[in-house]
Amino acid sequence: MASLSFIIGIIGNVISILVFASPIKTFWWVVKKKSTENYKGVPYMTTLLSTSLWTFYGTMNPDGLLVVTLNVTGAIFQLIYVTLFLIYAPKDKKIKTAKLVAVLDVGFPGVLIAVTLLAIHGNTRLAFVGILCAVLTIGMYASHLSVMRTVIRTKSVEYMPFLLSFFLFLNAGVWSAYSLLVKDIYIGVPNAIGFVLGSAQLILYVIYKNKSASAKSPEAMEEEGSAHLVKGGIEMHSLEDDLKNRSLNKCRSLPKPQVGRQYSLQKIMKTLSLTPYELQSSYPLHSDVEDGNTDTDHP
């Protein structure tokens, strides 16, 4: 059983590290966009607090080597995430987030560790810290309820990364099994609750993932609106050019005055100005035309 629990503990370490690493893609986009947008910082702050206290619990537990190695790694990851969140959070959220970090991740664990070491002794110390760690782990899993509420409200899983939800579910299941083998109730109870909440997140993801594909982010809608404005401007410009071209073509298609008509008019005017003698001399006699003689010397 000891060997089996150690193997499951190693598996739990690997999965938990994957859980801690799963938000890397999310924070890559945060750094790229230089904004946290609608992402929530509470899960990362509570996870940092939880991993810090679990590290403290592991140092007091004779069999807590795997707990220590896991939570030290997790604390490092969460510290990086919280720092990035403080850097790229909107101005209205930056101060609020900084206050929460100061209280949850600095003040509270500092006071708790001091009280535990100075005021509590013996086995009570391990039980006290274990209960607090269990409560905080439940809080870590419950903090994702805010994300679940956002998913239900927006009918979109955009701000609930699938990898994080999946590995939280898997992590809670493995550590629940580990707690049964080592008979550690402080590890078992919060992870059993986490397993239930992780299952709920996966169910929500299945329900809303197809709806998210059709939903558009505000940035995408803004870009699309800008594209329509540009396209409308181009189409309006093209319409004006088309109207101008049609007007020019219409002008060009008007009947042009023929040279023959101008010549006929000039000939008529000239004829009217001739004298009877000139008029007779200008045209052949009818009989001459019939005979084919067009000589103009006849009187």
Short mmCIF file of C-alpha atoms in Angstrom, two decimals:
data_model
loop_
_atom_site.label_atom_id
_atom_site.label_comp_id
_atom_site.label_asym_id
_atom_site.label_seq_id
_atom_site.Cartn_x
_atom_site.Cartn_y
_atom_site.Cartn_z
CA MET A 1 0.00 0.00 0.00
CA ALA A 2 2.89 2.33 0.79
CA SER A 3 4.38 1.75 -2.67
CA LEU A 4 1.01 2.23 -4.34
CA SER A 5 0.37 5.46 -2.45
CA PHE A 6 3.83 6.73 -3.45
CA ILE A 7 3.18 5.92 -7.12
CA ILE A 8 -0.20 7.64 -7.01
CA GLY A 9 1.44 10.56 -5.21
CA ILE A 10 3.98 10.86 -8.05
CA ILE A 11 1.14 10.75 -10.58
CA GLY A 12 -0.65 13.38 -8.51
CA ASN A 13 2.47 15.57 -8.60
CA VAL A 14 2.73 15.33 -12.37
CA ILE A 15 -0.96 16.12 -12.90
CA SER A 16 -0.88 18.95 -10.38
CA ILE A 17 2.10 20.52 -12.11
CA LEU A 18 0.13 20.32 -15.36
CA VAL A 19 -2.72 22.07 -13.55
CA PHE A 20 -0.36 24.80 -12.41
CA ALA A 21 1.08 25.12 -15.93
CA SER A 22 -2.26 25.09 -17.77
CA PRO A 23 -2.89 28.88 -17.43
CA ILE A 24 0.37 29.61 -19.29
CA LYS A 25 -1.53 29.96 -22.57
CA THR A 26 -4.03 32.28 -20.91
CA PHE A 27 -1.33 34.55 -19.54
CA TRP A 28 0.52 34.44 -22.85
CA TRP A 29 -2.52 36.11 -24.39
CA VAL A 30 -2.74 38.51 -21.43
CA VAL A 31 0.86 39.60 -22.02
CA LYS A 32 0.31 39.81 -25.78
CA LYS A 33 -2.84 41.93 -25.43
CA LYS A 34 -1.46 43.80 -22.40
CA SER A 35 -4.80 43.35 -20.66
CA THR A 36 -6.44 40.78 -18.38
CA GLU A 37 -9.83 41.59 -20.01
CA ASN A 38 -12.53 39.60 -18.14
CA TYR A 39 -10.26 37.01 -16.59
CA LYS A 40 -10.62 36.59 -12.83
CA GLY A 41 -7.61 36.96 -10.56
CA VAL A 42 -9.20 35.42 -7.46
CA PRO A 43 -8.50 31.77 -8.45
CA TYR A 44 -4.78 32.46 -8.78
CA MET A 45 -4.59 34.38 -5.52
CA THR A 46 -6.42 31.69 -3.55
CA THR A 47 -4.29 28.99 -5.18
CA LEU A 48 -1.13 30.85 -4.16
CA LEU A 49 -2.41 30.99 -0.59
CA SER A 50 -3.36 27.32 -0.66
CA THR A 51 -0.02 26.12 -2.04
CA SER A 52 1.86 28.21 0.52
CA LEU A 53 -0.03 26.70 3.45
CA TRP A 54 0.15 23.17 2.03
CA THR A 55 3.91 23.60 1.85
CA PHE A 56 3.86 24.53 5.54
CA TYR A 57 1.66 21.50 6.29
CA GLY A 58 4.01 19.19 4.38
CA THR A 59 7.02 20.38 6.38
CA MET A 60 5.28 19.40 9.62
CA ASN A 61 4.03 16.03 8.33
CA PRO A 62 6.63 13.20 8.50
CA ASP A 63 5.20 11.74 5.28
CA GLY A 64 4.75 15.05 3.56
CA LEU A 65 7.65 14.99 1.07
CA LEU A 66 5.41 14.73 -1.99
CA VAL A 67 3.15 17.45 -0.59
CA VAL A 68 6.11 19.80 -0.17
CA THR A 69 7.63 19.25 -3.60
CA LEU A 70 4.28 19.69 -5.29
CA ASN A 71 3.19 22.83 -3.48
CA VAL A 72 6.54 24.61 -3.70
CA THR A 73 6.33 24.23 -7.48
CA GLY A 74 2.72 25.37 -7.47
CA ALA A 75 3.51 28.43 -5.34
CA ILE A 76 6.16 29.53 -7.83
CA PHE A 77 3.72 29.22 -10.75
CA GLN A 78 0.96 31.10 -8.93
CA LEU A 79 3.33 33.86 -7.85
CA ILE A 80 4.21 34.46 -11.51
CA TYR A 81 0.53 34.51 -12.53
CA VAL A 82 -0.47 36.92 -9.76
CA THR A 83 2.43 39.23 -10.65
CA LEU A 84 1.38 39.29 -14.33
CA PHE A 85 -2.21 39.90 -13.29
CA LEU A 86 -1.15 42.89 -11.21
CA ILE A 87 0.85 44.28 -14.13
CA TYR A 88 -1.82 43.96 -16.82
CA ALA A 89 -5.05 44.38 -14.83
CA PRO A 90 -7.17 47.44 -15.79
CA LYS A 91 -6.58 50.51 -13.67
CA ASP A 92 -9.89 50.18 -11.85
CA LYS A 93 -9.07 46.59 -10.85
CA LYS A 94 -5.34 46.98 -10.22
CA ILE A 95 -5.67 48.60 -6.78
CA LYS A 96 -8.37 46.18 -5.68
CA THR A 97 -6.29 43.21 -6.81
CA ALA A 98 -3.19 44.53 -5.04
CA LYS A 99 -5.14 44.84 -1.78
CA LEU A 100 -6.42 41.29 -2.10
CA VAL A 101 -2.91 39.99 -2.73
CA ALA A 102 -1.58 41.86 0.28
CA VAL A 103 -4.26 40.41 2.54
CA LEU A 104 -4.63 36.86 1.16
CA ASP A 105 -1.10 36.00 0.07
CA VAL A 106 1.08 38.03 2.43
CA GLY A 107 -0.71 39.06 5.60
CA PHE A 108 -2.93 36.06 6.28
CA PRO A 109 -0.33 33.27 5.78
CA GLY A 110 2.26 35.28 7.72
CA VAL A 111 -0.04 35.69 10.72
CA LEU A 112 -1.17 32.06 10.51
CA ILE A 113 2.34 30.64 10.47
CA ALA A 114 3.38 32.87 13.37
CA VAL A 115 0.37 31.86 15.49
CA THR A 116 0.87 28.17 14.69
CA LEU A 117 4.53 28.14 15.66
CA LEU A 118 4.14 30.30 18.75
CA ALA A 119 0.76 29.36 20.21
CA ILE A 120 0.00 25.77 19.12
CA HIS A 121 2.03 22.67 20.01
CA GLY A 122 2.10 18.91 19.41
CA ASN A 123 -0.35 17.05 17.18
CA THR A 124 -2.84 19.90 17.47
CA ARG A 125 -0.53 22.01 15.34
CA LEU A 126 -0.72 19.54 12.40
CA ALA A 127 -4.50 19.21 12.75
CA PHE A 128 -4.95 23.00 12.89
CA VAL A 129 -2.92 23.61 9.77
CA GLY A 130 -4.51 20.61 8.01
CA ILE A 131 -8.02 21.95 8.61
CA LEU A 132 -7.05 25.38 7.34
CA CYS A 133 -5.43 23.86 4.25
CA ALA A 134 -8.55 21.80 3.58
CA VAL A 135 -10.77 24.88 3.88
CA LEU A 136 -8.49 26.85 1.56
CA THR A 137 -8.39 24.03 -0.99
CA ILE A 138 -12.18 23.96 -0.98
CA GLY A 139 -12.04 27.74 -1.48
CA MET A 140 -9.62 27.25 -4.38
CA TYR A 141 -12.03 24.89 -6.10
CA ALA A 142 -15.04 27.03 -5.18
CA SER A 143 -13.36 30.14 -6.63
CA HIS A 144 -13.96 28.66 -10.04
CA LEU A 145 -17.69 28.98 -9.36
CA SER A 146 -17.37 32.65 -10.39
CA VAL A 147 -16.01 31.49 -13.73
CA MET A 148 -18.85 28.99 -14.03
CA ARG A 149 -21.34 31.77 -13.33
CA THR A 150 -19.75 33.85 -16.10
CA VAL A 151 -20.06 30.90 -18.49
CA ILE A 152 -23.76 30.49 -17.69
CA ARG A 153 -24.43 34.23 -17.97
CA THR A 154 -22.57 34.77 -21.25
CA LYS A 155 -23.25 31.30 -22.65
CA SER A 156 -19.58 31.20 -23.62
CA VAL A 157 -16.57 29.21 -22.36
CA GLU A 158 -14.10 31.82 -23.63
CA TYR A 159 -12.96 32.69 -20.11
CA MET A 160 -12.97 29.14 -18.76
CA PRO A 161 -9.92 27.43 -20.29
CA PHE A 162 -10.62 23.77 -21.01
CA LEU A 163 -7.16 22.51 -19.97
CA LEU A 164 -7.42 24.13 -16.55
CA SER A 165 -10.88 22.66 -15.94
CA PHE A 166 -9.84 19.22 -17.17
CA PHE A 167 -6.66 19.01 -15.10
CA LEU A 168 -8.43 20.32 -11.99
CA PHE A 169 -10.92 17.51 -12.39
CA LEU A 170 -8.17 14.94 -12.92
CA ASN A 171 -6.02 16.32 -10.11
CA ALA A 172 -8.85 16.20 -7.59
CA GLY A 173 -9.64 12.61 -8.53
CA VAL A 174 -6.04 11.39 -8.13
CA TRP A 175 -5.51 13.14 -4.79
CA SER A 176 -8.81 11.78 -3.52
CA ALA A 177 -7.51 8.29 -4.28
CA TYR A 178 -4.18 9.12 -2.61
CA SER A 179 -5.93 10.32 0.56
CA LEU A 180 -7.81 7.05 0.84
CA LEU A 181 -4.56 5.09 0.67
CA VAL A 182 -2.67 7.18 3.25
CA LYS A 183 -5.83 7.87 5.31
CA ASP A 184 -5.34 11.62 5.31
CA ILE A 185 -8.70 13.27 5.77
CA TYR A 186 -7.28 16.76 5.29
CA ILE A 187 -6.28 15.89 1.74
CA GLY A 188 -9.31 13.70 0.99
CA VAL A 189 -12.27 15.97 1.82
CA PRO A 190 -11.28 19.07 -0.24
CA ASN A 191 -10.22 17.01 -3.23
CA ALA A 192 -13.48 15.04 -3.21
CA ILE A 193 -15.35 18.37 -3.36
CA GLY A 194 -12.97 19.52 -6.09
CA PHE A 195 -13.72 16.40 -8.07
CA VAL A 196 -17.44 17.24 -8.01
CA LEU A 197 -16.86 20.86 -9.01
CA GLY A 198 -14.43 19.80 -11.75
CA SER A 199 -17.08 17.49 -13.16
CA ALA A 200 -19.55 20.39 -13.19
CA GLN A 201 -17.09 22.56 -15.13
CA LEU A 202 -16.58 19.89 -17.77
CA ILE A 203 -20.34 19.50 -18.14
CA LEU A 204 -20.68 23.27 -18.66
CA TYR A 205 -17.90 23.18 -21.23
CA VAL A 206 -19.68 20.48 -23.21
CA ILE A 207 -22.96 22.44 -23.09
CA TYR A 208 -21.59 25.84 -24.14
CA LYS A 209 -18.55 25.09 -26.31
CA ASN A 210 -20.57 25.08 -29.56
CA LYS A 211 -22.39 28.27 -28.60
CA SER A 212 -19.06 29.96 -27.94
CA ALA A 213 -17.98 29.31 -31.53
CA SER A 214 -20.82 31.49 -32.81
CA ALA A 215 -20.40 34.14 -30.13
CA LYS A 216 -18.01 37.01 -30.90
CA SER A 217 -15.84 38.94 -28.49
CA PRO A 218 -16.25 42.74 -28.26
CA GLU A 219 -12.91 43.16 -30.03
CA ALA A 220 -14.02 40.95 -32.89
CA MET A 221 -17.33 42.82 -33.16
CA GLU A 222 -15.49 46.13 -33.15
CA GLU A 223 -13.11 44.94 -35.83
CA GLU A 224 -16.01 43.64 -37.89
CA GLY A 225 -17.85 46.95 -37.50
CA SER A 226 -14.75 48.82 -38.63
CA ALA A 227 -14.46 46.50 -41.60
CA HIS A 228 -18.10 47.23 -42.54
CA LEU A 229 -17.48 50.97 -42.29
CA VAL A 230 -14.43 50.73 -44.51
CA LYS A 231 -16.27 48.49 -46.94
CA GLY A 232 -19.25 50.90 -46.95
CA GLY A 233 -16.93 53.80 -47.66
CA ILE A 234 -15.33 51.92 -50.52
CA GLU A 235 -18.73 50.94 -51.92
CA MET A 236 -19.98 54.56 -51.68
CA HIS A 237 -16.86 55.77 -53.42
CA SER A 238 -17.33 53.13 -56.11
CA LEU A 239 -20.97 54.17 -56.53
CA GLU A 240 -19.98 57.80 -57.04
CA ASP A 241 -17.38 56.78 -59.58
CA ASP A 242 -19.94 54.60 -61.35
CA LEU A 243 -22.43 57.47 -61.57
CA LYS A 244 -19.74 59.76 -62.97
CA ASN A 245 -18.75 57.15 -65.55
CA ARG A 246 -22.38 56.67 -66.58
CA SER A 247 -22.83 60.41 -67.03
CA LEU A 248 -19.72 60.61 -69.17
CA ASN A 249 -20.81 57.62 -71.23
CA LYS A 250 -24.26 59.13 -71.71
CA CYS A 251 -22.74 62.34 -72.97
CA ARG A 252 -20.50 60.42 -75.30
CA SER A 253 -23.45 58.39 -76.62
CA LEU A 254 -25.43 61.46 -77.74
CA PRO A 255 -25.84 61.64 -81.57
CA LYS A 256 -23.04 63.62 -83.13
CA PRO A 257 -23.86 66.16 -85.84
CA GLN A 258 -23.16 64.61 -89.22
CA VAL A 259 -20.98 66.32 -91.80
CA GLY A 260 -23.49 65.50 -94.49
CA ARG A 261 -26.28 67.33 -92.68
CA GLN A 262 -24.10 70.37 -92.20
CA TYR A 263 -23.14 70.28 -95.89
CA SER A 264 -26.83 69.99 -96.95
CA LEU A 265 -27.78 73.00 -94.88
CA GLN A 266 -24.95 75.02 -96.33
CA LYS A 267 -25.97 73.94 -99.84
CA ILE A 268 -29.58 75.00 -99.28
CA MET A 269 -28.51 78.42 -98.04
CA LYS A 270 -26.21 78.84 -101.00
CA THR A 271 -28.99 77.82 -103.39
CA LEU A 272 -31.37 80.41 -101.98
CA SER A 273 -28.76 83.12 -102.57
CA LEU A 274 -28.22 82.27 -106.27
CA THR A 275 -29.70 84.32 -109.12
CA PRO A 276 -31.98 82.57 -111.62
CA TYR A 277 -29.20 82.45 -114.18
CA GLU A 278 -26.72 81.01 -111.67
CA LEU A 279 -29.30 78.55 -110.48
CA GLN A 280 -29.93 77.34 -114.02
CA SER A 281 -26.23 77.09 -114.72
CA SER A 282 -25.59 75.09 -111.58
CA TYR A 283 -27.97 72.19 -112.47
CA PRO A 284 -28.30 70.31 -115.78
CA LEU A 285 -31.56 70.46 -117.75
CA HIS A 286 -34.01 67.62 -117.32
CA SER A 287 -33.61 66.51 -120.91
CA ASP A 288 -29.87 66.54 -120.63
CA VAL A 289 -30.00 64.40 -117.54
CA GLU A 290 -32.16 61.88 -119.33
CA ASP A 291 -29.70 61.85 -122.30
CA GLY A 292 -26.76 61.50 -119.94
CA ASN A 293 -25.35 64.90 -121.00
CA THR A 294 -24.31 66.95 -118.02
CA ASP A 295 -22.64 69.77 -119.93
CA THR A 296 -23.30 73.09 -118.22
CA ASP A 297 -22.61 75.28 -121.32
CA HIS A 298 -26.25 75.18 -122.51
CA PRO A 299 -28.02 78.58 -122.30
#
